[in-house]
Tab-separated table of C-alpha atoms in Angstrom:
chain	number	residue	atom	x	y	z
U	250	UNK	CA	54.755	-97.057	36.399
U	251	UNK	CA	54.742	-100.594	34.803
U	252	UNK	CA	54.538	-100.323	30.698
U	253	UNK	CA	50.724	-101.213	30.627
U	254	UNK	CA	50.073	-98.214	32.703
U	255	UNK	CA	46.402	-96.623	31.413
U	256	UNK	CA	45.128	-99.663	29.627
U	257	UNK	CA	41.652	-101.107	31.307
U	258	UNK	CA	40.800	-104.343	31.494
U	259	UNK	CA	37.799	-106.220	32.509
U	260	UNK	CA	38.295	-109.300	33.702
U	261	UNK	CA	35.431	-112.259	33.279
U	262	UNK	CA	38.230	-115.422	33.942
U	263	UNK	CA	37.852	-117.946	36.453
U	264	UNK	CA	39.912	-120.289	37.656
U	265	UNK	CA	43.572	-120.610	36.890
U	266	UNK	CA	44.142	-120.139	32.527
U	267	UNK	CA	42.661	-116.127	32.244
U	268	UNK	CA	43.459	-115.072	35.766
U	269	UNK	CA	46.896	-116.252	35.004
U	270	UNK	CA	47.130	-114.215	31.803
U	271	UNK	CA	45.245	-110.910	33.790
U	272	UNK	CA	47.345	-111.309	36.672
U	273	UNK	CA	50.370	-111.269	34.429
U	274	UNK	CA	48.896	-107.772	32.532
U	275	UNK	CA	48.204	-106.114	36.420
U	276	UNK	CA	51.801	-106.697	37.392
U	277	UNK	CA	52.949	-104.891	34.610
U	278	UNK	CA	50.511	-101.978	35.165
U	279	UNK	CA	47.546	-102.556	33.657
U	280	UNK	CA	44.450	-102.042	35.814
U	281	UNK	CA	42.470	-105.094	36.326
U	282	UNK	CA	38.923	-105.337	36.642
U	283	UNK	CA	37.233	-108.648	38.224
U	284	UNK	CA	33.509	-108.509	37.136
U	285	UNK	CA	31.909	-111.380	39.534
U	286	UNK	CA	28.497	-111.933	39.262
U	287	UNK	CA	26.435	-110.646	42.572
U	288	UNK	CA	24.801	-114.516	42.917
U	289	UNK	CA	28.563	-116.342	42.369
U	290	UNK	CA	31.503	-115.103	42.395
U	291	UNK	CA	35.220	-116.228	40.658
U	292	UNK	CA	35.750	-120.199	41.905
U	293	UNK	CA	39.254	-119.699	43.113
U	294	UNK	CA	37.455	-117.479	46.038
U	295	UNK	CA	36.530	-121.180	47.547
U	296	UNK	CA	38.997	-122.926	46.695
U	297	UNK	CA	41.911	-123.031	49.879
U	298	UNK	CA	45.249	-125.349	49.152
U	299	UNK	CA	45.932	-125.319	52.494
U	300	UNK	CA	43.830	-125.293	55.900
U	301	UNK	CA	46.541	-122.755	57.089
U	302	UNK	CA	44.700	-119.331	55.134
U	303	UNK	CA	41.437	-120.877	55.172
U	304	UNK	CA	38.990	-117.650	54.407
U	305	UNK	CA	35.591	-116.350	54.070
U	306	UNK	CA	34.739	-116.494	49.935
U	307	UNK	CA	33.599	-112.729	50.021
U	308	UNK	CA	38.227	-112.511	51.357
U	309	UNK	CA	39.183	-115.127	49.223
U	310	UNK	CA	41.069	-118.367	49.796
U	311	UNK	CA	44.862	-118.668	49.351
U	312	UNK	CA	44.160	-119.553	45.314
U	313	UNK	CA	42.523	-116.309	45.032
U	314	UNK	CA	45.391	-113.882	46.343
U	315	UNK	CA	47.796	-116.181	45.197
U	316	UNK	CA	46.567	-115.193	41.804
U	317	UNK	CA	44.324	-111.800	41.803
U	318	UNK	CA	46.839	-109.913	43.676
U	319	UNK	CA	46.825	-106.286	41.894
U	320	UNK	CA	43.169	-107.001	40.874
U	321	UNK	CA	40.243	-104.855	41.901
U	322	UNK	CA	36.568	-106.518	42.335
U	323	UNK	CA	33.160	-105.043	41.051
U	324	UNK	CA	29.926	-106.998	41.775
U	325	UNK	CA	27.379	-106.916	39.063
U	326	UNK	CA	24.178	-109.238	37.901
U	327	UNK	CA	25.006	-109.969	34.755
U	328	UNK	CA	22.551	-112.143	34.198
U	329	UNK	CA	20.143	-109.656	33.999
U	330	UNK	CA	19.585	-106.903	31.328
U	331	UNK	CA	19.961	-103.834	33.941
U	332	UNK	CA	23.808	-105.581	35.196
U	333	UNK	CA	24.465	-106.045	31.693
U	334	UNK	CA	23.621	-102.450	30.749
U	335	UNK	CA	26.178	-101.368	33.276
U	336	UNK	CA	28.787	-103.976	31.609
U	337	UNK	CA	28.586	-102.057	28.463
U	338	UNK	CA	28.868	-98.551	29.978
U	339	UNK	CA	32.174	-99.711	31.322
U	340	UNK	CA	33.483	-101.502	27.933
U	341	UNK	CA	33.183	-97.915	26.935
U	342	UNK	CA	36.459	-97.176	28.505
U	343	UNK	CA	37.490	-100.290	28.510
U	344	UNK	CA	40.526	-101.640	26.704
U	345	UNK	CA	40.418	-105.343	27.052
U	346	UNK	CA	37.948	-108.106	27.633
U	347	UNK	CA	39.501	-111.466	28.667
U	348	UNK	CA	36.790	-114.655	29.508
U	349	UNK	CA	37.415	-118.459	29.609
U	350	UNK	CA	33.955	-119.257	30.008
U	351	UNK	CA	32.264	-122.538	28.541
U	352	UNK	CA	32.209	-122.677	25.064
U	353	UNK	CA	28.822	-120.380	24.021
U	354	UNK	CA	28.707	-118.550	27.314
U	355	UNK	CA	30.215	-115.421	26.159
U	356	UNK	CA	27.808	-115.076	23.283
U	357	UNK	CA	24.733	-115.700	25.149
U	358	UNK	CA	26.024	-113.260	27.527
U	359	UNK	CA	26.206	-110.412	24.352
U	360	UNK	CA	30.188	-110.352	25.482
U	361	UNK	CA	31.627	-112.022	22.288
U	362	UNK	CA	33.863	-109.750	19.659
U	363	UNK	CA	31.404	-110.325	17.253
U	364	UNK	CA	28.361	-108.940	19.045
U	365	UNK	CA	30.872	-106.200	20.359
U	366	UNK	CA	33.297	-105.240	17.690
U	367	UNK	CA	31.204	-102.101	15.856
U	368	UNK	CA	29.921	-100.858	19.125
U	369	UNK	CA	33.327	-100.533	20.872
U	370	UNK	CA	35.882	-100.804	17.249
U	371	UNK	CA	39.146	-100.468	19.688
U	372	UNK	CA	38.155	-103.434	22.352
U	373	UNK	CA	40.528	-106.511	22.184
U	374	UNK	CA	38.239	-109.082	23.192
U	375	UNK	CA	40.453	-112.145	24.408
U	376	UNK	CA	39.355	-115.838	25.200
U	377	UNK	CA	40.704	-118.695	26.198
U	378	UNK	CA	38.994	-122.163	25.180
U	379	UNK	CA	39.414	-125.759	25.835
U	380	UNK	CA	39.075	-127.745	22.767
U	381	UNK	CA	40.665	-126.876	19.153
U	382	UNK	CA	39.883	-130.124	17.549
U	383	UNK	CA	36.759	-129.118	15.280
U	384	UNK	CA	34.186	-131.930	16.817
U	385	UNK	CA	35.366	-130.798	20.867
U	386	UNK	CA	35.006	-127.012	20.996
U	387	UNK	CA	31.965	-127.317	22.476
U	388	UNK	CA	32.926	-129.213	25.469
U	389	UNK	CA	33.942	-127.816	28.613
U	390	UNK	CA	37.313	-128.929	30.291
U	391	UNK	CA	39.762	-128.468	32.752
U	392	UNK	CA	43.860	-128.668	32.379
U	393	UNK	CA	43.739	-132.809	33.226
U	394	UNK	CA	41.510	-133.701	29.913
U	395	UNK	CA	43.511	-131.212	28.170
U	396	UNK	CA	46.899	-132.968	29.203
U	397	UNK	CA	45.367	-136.013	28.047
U	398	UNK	CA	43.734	-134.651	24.514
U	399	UNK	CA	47.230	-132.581	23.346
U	400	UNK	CA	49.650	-135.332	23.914
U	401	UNK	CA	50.782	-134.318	27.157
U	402	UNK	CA	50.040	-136.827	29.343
U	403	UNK	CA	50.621	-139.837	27.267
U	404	UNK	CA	54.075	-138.315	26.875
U	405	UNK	CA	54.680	-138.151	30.979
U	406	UNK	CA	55.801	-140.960	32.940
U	407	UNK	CA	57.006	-144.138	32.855
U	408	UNK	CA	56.670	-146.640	29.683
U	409	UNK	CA	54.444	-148.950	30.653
U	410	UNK	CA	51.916	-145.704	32.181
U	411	UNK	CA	50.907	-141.845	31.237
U	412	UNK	CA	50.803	-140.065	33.953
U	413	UNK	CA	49.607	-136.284	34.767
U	414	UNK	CA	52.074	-133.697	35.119
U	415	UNK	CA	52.223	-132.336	38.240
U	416	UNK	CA	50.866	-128.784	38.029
U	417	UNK	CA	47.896	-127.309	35.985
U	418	UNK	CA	50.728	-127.199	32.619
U	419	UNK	CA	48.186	-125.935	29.761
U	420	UNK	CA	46.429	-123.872	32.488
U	421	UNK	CA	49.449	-121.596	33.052
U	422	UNK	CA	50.713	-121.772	29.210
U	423	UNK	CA	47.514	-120.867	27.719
U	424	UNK	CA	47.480	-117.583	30.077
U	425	UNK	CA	50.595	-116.888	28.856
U	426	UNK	CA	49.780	-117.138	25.297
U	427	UNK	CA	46.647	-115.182	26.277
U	428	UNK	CA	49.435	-112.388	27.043
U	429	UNK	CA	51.375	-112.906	24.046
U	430	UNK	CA	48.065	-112.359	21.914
U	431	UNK	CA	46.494	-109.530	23.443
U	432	UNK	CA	50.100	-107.806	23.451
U	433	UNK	CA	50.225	-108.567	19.861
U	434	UNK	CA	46.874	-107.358	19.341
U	435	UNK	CA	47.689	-103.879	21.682
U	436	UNK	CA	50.759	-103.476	19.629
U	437	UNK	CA	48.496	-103.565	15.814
U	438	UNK	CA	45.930	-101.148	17.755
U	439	UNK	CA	48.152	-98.503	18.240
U	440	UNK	CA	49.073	-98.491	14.231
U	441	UNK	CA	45.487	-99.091	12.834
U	442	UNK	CA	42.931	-97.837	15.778
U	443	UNK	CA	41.374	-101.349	15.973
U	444	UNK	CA	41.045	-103.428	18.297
U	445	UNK	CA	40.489	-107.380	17.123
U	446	UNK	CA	39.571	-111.257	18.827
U	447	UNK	CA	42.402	-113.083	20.298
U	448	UNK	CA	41.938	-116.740	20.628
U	449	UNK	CA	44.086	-119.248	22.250
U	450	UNK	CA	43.015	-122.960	22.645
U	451	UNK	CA	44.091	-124.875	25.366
U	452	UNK	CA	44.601	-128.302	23.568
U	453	UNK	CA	46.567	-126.400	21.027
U	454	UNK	CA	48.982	-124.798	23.965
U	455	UNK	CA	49.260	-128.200	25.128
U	456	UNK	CA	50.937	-129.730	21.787
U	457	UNK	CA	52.979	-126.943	21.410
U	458	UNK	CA	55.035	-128.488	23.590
U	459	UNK	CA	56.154	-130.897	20.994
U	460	UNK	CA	57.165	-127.980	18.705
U	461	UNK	CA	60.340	-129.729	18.105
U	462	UNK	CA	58.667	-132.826	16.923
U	463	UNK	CA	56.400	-132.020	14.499
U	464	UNK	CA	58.460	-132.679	11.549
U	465	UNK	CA	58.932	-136.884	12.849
U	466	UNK	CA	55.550	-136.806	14.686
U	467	UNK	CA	53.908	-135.698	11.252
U	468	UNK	CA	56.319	-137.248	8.744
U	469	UNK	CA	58.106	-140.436	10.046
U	470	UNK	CA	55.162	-143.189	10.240
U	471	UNK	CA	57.214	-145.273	12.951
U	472	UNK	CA	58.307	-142.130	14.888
U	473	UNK	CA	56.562	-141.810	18.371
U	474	UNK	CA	57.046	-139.911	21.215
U	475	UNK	CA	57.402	-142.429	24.013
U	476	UNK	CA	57.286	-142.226	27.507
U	477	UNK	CA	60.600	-142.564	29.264
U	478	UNK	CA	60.021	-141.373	32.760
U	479	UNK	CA	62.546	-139.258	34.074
U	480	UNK	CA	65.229	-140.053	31.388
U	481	UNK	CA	65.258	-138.519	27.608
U	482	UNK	CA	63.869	-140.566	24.864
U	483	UNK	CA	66.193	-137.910	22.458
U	484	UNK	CA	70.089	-138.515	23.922
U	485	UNK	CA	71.786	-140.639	26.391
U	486	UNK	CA	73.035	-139.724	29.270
U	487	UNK	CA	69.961	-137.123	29.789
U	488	UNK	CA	67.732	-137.414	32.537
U	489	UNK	CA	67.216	-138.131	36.181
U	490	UNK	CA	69.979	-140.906	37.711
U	491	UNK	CA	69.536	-142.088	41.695
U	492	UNK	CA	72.019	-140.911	44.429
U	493	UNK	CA	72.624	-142.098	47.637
U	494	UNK	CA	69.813	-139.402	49.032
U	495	UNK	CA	67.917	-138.545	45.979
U	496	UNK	CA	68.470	-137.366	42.237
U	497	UNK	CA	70.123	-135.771	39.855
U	498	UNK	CA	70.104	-134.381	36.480
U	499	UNK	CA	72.175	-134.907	34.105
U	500	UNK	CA	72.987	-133.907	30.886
U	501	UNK	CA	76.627	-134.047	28.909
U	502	UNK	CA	75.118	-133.070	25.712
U	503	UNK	CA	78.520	-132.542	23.286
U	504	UNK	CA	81.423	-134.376	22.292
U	505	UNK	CA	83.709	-132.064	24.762
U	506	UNK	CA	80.827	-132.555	27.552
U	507	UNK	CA	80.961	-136.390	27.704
U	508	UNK	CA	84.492	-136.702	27.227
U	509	UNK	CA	84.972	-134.265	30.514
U	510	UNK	CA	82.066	-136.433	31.996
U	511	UNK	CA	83.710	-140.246	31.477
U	512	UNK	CA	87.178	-139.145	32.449
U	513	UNK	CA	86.271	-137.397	36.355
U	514	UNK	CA	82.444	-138.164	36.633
U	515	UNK	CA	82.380	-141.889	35.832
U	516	UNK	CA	85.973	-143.021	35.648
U	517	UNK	CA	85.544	-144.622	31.818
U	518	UNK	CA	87.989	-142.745	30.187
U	519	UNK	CA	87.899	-145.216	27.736
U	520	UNK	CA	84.551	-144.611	26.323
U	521	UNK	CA	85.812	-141.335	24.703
U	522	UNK	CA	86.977	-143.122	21.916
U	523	UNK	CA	85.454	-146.353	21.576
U	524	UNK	CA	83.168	-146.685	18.415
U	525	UNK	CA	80.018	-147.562	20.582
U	526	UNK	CA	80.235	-145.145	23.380
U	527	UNK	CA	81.327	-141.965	21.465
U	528	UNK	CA	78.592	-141.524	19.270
U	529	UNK	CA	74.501	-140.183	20.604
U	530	UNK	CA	73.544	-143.022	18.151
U	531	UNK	CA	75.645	-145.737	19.950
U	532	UNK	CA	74.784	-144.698	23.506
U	533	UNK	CA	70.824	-144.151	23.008
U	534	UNK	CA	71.391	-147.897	21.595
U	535	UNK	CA	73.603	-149.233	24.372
U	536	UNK	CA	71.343	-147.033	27.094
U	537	UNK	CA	70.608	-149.573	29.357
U	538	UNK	CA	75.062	-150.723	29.955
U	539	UNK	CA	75.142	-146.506	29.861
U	540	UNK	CA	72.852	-145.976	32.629
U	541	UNK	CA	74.274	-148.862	34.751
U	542	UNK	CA	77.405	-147.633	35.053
U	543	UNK	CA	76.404	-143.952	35.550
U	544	UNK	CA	74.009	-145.310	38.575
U	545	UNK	CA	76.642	-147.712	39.942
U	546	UNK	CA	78.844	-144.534	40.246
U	547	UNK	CA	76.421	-142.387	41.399
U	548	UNK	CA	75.352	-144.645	44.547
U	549	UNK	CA	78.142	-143.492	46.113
U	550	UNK	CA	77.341	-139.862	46.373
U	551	UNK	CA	74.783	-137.423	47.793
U	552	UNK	CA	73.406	-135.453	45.499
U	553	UNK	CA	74.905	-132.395	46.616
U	554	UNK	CA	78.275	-134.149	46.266
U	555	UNK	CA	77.664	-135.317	42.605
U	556	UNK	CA	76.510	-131.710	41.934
U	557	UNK	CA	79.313	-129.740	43.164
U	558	UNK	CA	81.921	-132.601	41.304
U	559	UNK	CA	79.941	-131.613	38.290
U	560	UNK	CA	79.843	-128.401	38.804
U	561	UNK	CA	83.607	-127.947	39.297
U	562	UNK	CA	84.165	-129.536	36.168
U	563	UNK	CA	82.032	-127.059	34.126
U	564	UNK	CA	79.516	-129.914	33.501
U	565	UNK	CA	75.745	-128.857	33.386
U	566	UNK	CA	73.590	-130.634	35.895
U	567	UNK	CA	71.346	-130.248	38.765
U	568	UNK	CA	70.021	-131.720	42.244
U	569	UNK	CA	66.581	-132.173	41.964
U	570	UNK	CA	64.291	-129.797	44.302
U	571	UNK	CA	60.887	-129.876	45.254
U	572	UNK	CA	59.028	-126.805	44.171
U	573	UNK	CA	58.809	-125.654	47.792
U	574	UNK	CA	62.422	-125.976	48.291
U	575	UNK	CA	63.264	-124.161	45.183
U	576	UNK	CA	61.046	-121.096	46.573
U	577	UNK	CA	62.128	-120.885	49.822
U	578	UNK	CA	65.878	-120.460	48.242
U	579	UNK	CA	64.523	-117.880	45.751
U	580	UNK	CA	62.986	-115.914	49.025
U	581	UNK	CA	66.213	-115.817	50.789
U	582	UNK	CA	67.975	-114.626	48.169
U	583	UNK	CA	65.292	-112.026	47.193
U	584	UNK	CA	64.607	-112.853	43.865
U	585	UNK	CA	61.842	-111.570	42.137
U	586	UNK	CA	59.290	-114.455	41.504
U	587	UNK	CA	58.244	-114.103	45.280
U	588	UNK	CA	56.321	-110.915	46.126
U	589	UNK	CA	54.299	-110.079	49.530
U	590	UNK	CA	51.182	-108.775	49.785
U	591	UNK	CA	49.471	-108.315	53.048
U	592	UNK	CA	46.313	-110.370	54.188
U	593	UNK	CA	43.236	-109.026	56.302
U	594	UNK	CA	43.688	-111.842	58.024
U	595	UNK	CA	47.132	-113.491	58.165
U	596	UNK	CA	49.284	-110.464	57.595
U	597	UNK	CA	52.193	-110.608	55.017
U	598	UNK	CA	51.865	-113.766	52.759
U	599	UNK	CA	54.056	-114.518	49.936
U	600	UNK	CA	52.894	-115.152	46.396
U	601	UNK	CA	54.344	-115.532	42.978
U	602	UNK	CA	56.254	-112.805	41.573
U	603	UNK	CA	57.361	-111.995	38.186
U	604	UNK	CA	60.000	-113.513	35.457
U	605	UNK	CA	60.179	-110.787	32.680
U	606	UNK	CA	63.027	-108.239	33.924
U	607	UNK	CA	61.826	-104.465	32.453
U	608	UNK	CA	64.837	-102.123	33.527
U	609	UNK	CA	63.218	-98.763	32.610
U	610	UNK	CA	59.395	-100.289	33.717
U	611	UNK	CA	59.195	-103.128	35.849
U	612	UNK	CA	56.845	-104.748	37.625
U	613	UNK	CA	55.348	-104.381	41.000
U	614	UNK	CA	52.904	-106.066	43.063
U	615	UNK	CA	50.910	-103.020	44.898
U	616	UNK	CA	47.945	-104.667	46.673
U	617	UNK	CA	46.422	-108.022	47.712
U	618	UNK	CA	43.574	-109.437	45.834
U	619	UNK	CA	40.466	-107.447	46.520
U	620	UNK	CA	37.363	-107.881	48.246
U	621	UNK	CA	33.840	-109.341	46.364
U	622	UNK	CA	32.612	-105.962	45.078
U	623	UNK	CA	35.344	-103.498	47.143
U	624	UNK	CA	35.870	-101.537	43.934
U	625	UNK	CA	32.151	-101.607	42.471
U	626	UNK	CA	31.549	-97.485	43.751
U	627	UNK	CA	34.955	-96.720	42.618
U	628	UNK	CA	34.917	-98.075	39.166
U	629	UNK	CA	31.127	-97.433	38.240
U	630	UNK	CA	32.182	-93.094	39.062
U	631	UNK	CA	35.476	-93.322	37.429
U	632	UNK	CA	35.036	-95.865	34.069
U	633	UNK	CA	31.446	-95.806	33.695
U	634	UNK	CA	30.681	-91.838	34.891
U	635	UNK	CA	27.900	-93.309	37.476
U	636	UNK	CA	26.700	-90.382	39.915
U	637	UNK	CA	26.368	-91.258	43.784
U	638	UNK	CA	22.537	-91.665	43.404
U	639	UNK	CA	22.449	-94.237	40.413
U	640	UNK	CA	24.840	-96.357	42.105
U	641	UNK	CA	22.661	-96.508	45.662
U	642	UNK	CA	19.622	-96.778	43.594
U	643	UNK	CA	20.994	-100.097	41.065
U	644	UNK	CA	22.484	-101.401	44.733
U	645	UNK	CA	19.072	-100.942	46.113
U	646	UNK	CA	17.595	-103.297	42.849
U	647	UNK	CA	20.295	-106.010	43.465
U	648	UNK	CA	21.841	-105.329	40.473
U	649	UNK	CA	25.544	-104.585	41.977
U	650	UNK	CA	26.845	-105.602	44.978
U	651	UNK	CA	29.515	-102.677	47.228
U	652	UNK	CA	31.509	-104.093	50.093
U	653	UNK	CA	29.947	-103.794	53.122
């Protein structure tokens, strides 16, 4: 039994920021409720990475299971009043309601805290938004505008151009902030009988990044964060240098680390005490002669070479991996962030697994991500005390939707 064992939640997320933050509260025991709408269900349901698990939307496309795994599925209208009515006969039981709808959609809906709060006074009503900035919050976005309205992306890549990262960043953080909040908000529940409105805004997840900052970003008029690719703009030697079949991190980051570092890694023994070299301050101002040398050196190894060399001499520093590299390691050894769950189609597939270890109550992945609408019977009896024939009579109006 995972530590959010009894607490309800229904889910009305989409996409990647709240099912992130649900999926996390479902591993750790917490039963999660998908409400789709009967005339469109959640996005990620279309959305396939790769042509390998292509699927049917009412199975779900790799997206889906790889992030709705312990989720269940009920089908509703909700855009009419009848659907709507059987919404609020669940938020009876419910504990939690987590959205990251467009800004207003929630309200119009009659799901916002504020149209909720006296009718059910323990519900945590959570949402994730886009914009915090006072003249945005009404505008829809996705993580990529985000990236580029916190600071993120003009912070990324080389100096002469910003560049994306990678992955779907303030996606994934906001979730987990979501997590943070409503545990938070769980936590003040239990001492007062209340529940309250947790808010988390994506651009402000996004510049929280830059926590360390603030103080220069905010204070220093000539400070800026600049773009330095794969190097740090903060110390020197820190960052990515070029081997003879890749890269390498590096990062000798104390007066004992770069002395062990010039006298095996890069055969300048002398630098440990010359007035230039010794000091951060001289080396971030000599980077360029710094960096020369290190990538002179380091054209002569593989990076596996370089690593181990660094290794043995208790010097921190890494290869650099592609993500699908670093998870096929972490599935031969067993490690916890990959799970399996098994497919109606394809059999066992692997998704992401967990990174918070719980030694008295862990978590678990228990199922695969449901079917559009394979829990509406189930839920409507159990949460929302529905007898047999109101269920086949509101499936008979079109107002829920049961797997067929």
């Amino acid at each position: 039994m995972g530590p959010l064992e009894g607490i309800k939640v229904l889910d009305f997320s989409q996409a990647l920021a709240g099912p992130c933050c649900t999926s996390i509260l479902a591993d750790y025991g917490a039963e999660v409720i998908k409400v789709e709408n009967i005339k469109g269900s959640e996005m990620t349901r279309h959305v396939n990475l790769s042509k390998k698990y292509e699927a049917a939307p009412e199975i779900g496309g790799d997206s889906f299971w790889a992030i709705c795994r312990n989720k269940y599925s009920i089908s509703v209208d909700t855009r009419s009043p009848e659907g709507m009515e059987v919404v609020y006969r669940l938020l009876e039981n419910a504990d939690i309601l987590v959205s990251n709808y467009r800004p207003g959609t929630t309200k119009a809906m009659g799901i916002d805290y504020e149209t909720l709060k006296d009718k059910y006074p323990r519900l945590i009503c959570a949402e994730i938004g886009a914009f915090a900035e006072k003249e945005r919050q009404a505008e829809p976005a996705f993580d990529a505008i985000i990236q580029a309205a916190s600071g993120v992306m003009d912070s990324t890549g080389e100096p002469a151009s910003p560049s994306k990262v990678g992955f779907s960043i303030t996606d994934v953080v906001s979730g987990l902030f979501l997590v943070q909040g409503v545990m938070f908000a769980l936590y003040n529940r239990e001492k007062t009988g209340r529940g309250q409105n947790v808010d988390v805004r994506m651009q402000d997840a996004g510049m929280y990044f830059f926590s360390q900052e603030v103080v220069d970003l905010l204070g220093d008029p000539n400070y800026r964060d600049e773009r330095c690719g794969g190097r740090s703009n903060m110390a020197c030697p820190n960052g990515a240098a070029k081997t003879k079949d890749g890269y390498i991190i590096i990062n000798p980051g104390n007066p004992k680390l770069w002395k062990t570092f010039c006298e095996e890694i890069i055969d300048k023994p002398e630098w440990v005490d010359d007035p230039v070299f010794s000091s951060a301050i001289g080396r971030m101002e000599n980077k360029e002669e710094v960096w020369k040398v290190i990538e002179d050196k380091f054209a002569n190894y593989t990076s596996e070479e370089l690593y181990q060399k660094m290794k043995a001499a208790s010097l921190p520093s890494s290869p650099i991996v592609t993500s699908k590299d670093a998870y096929k390691k972490a599935k031969e050894e067993g490690r916890q962030i990959v799970s399996t769950v098994k497919h109606p189609i394809y059999g066992d597939i692997d998704v992401a697994g967990f990174v918070v270890n719980l030694s008295e109550t862990p978590a678990s992945v228990r199922k695969g991500a449901p079917y559009l609408g394979e829990d509406t019977v189930r839920v409507l009896k159990e949460m929302g005390g529905y007898k047999e024939e109101e269920i086949k009579d509101l499936e008979s109006r079109g107002v829920i939707r049961t797997k067929e």
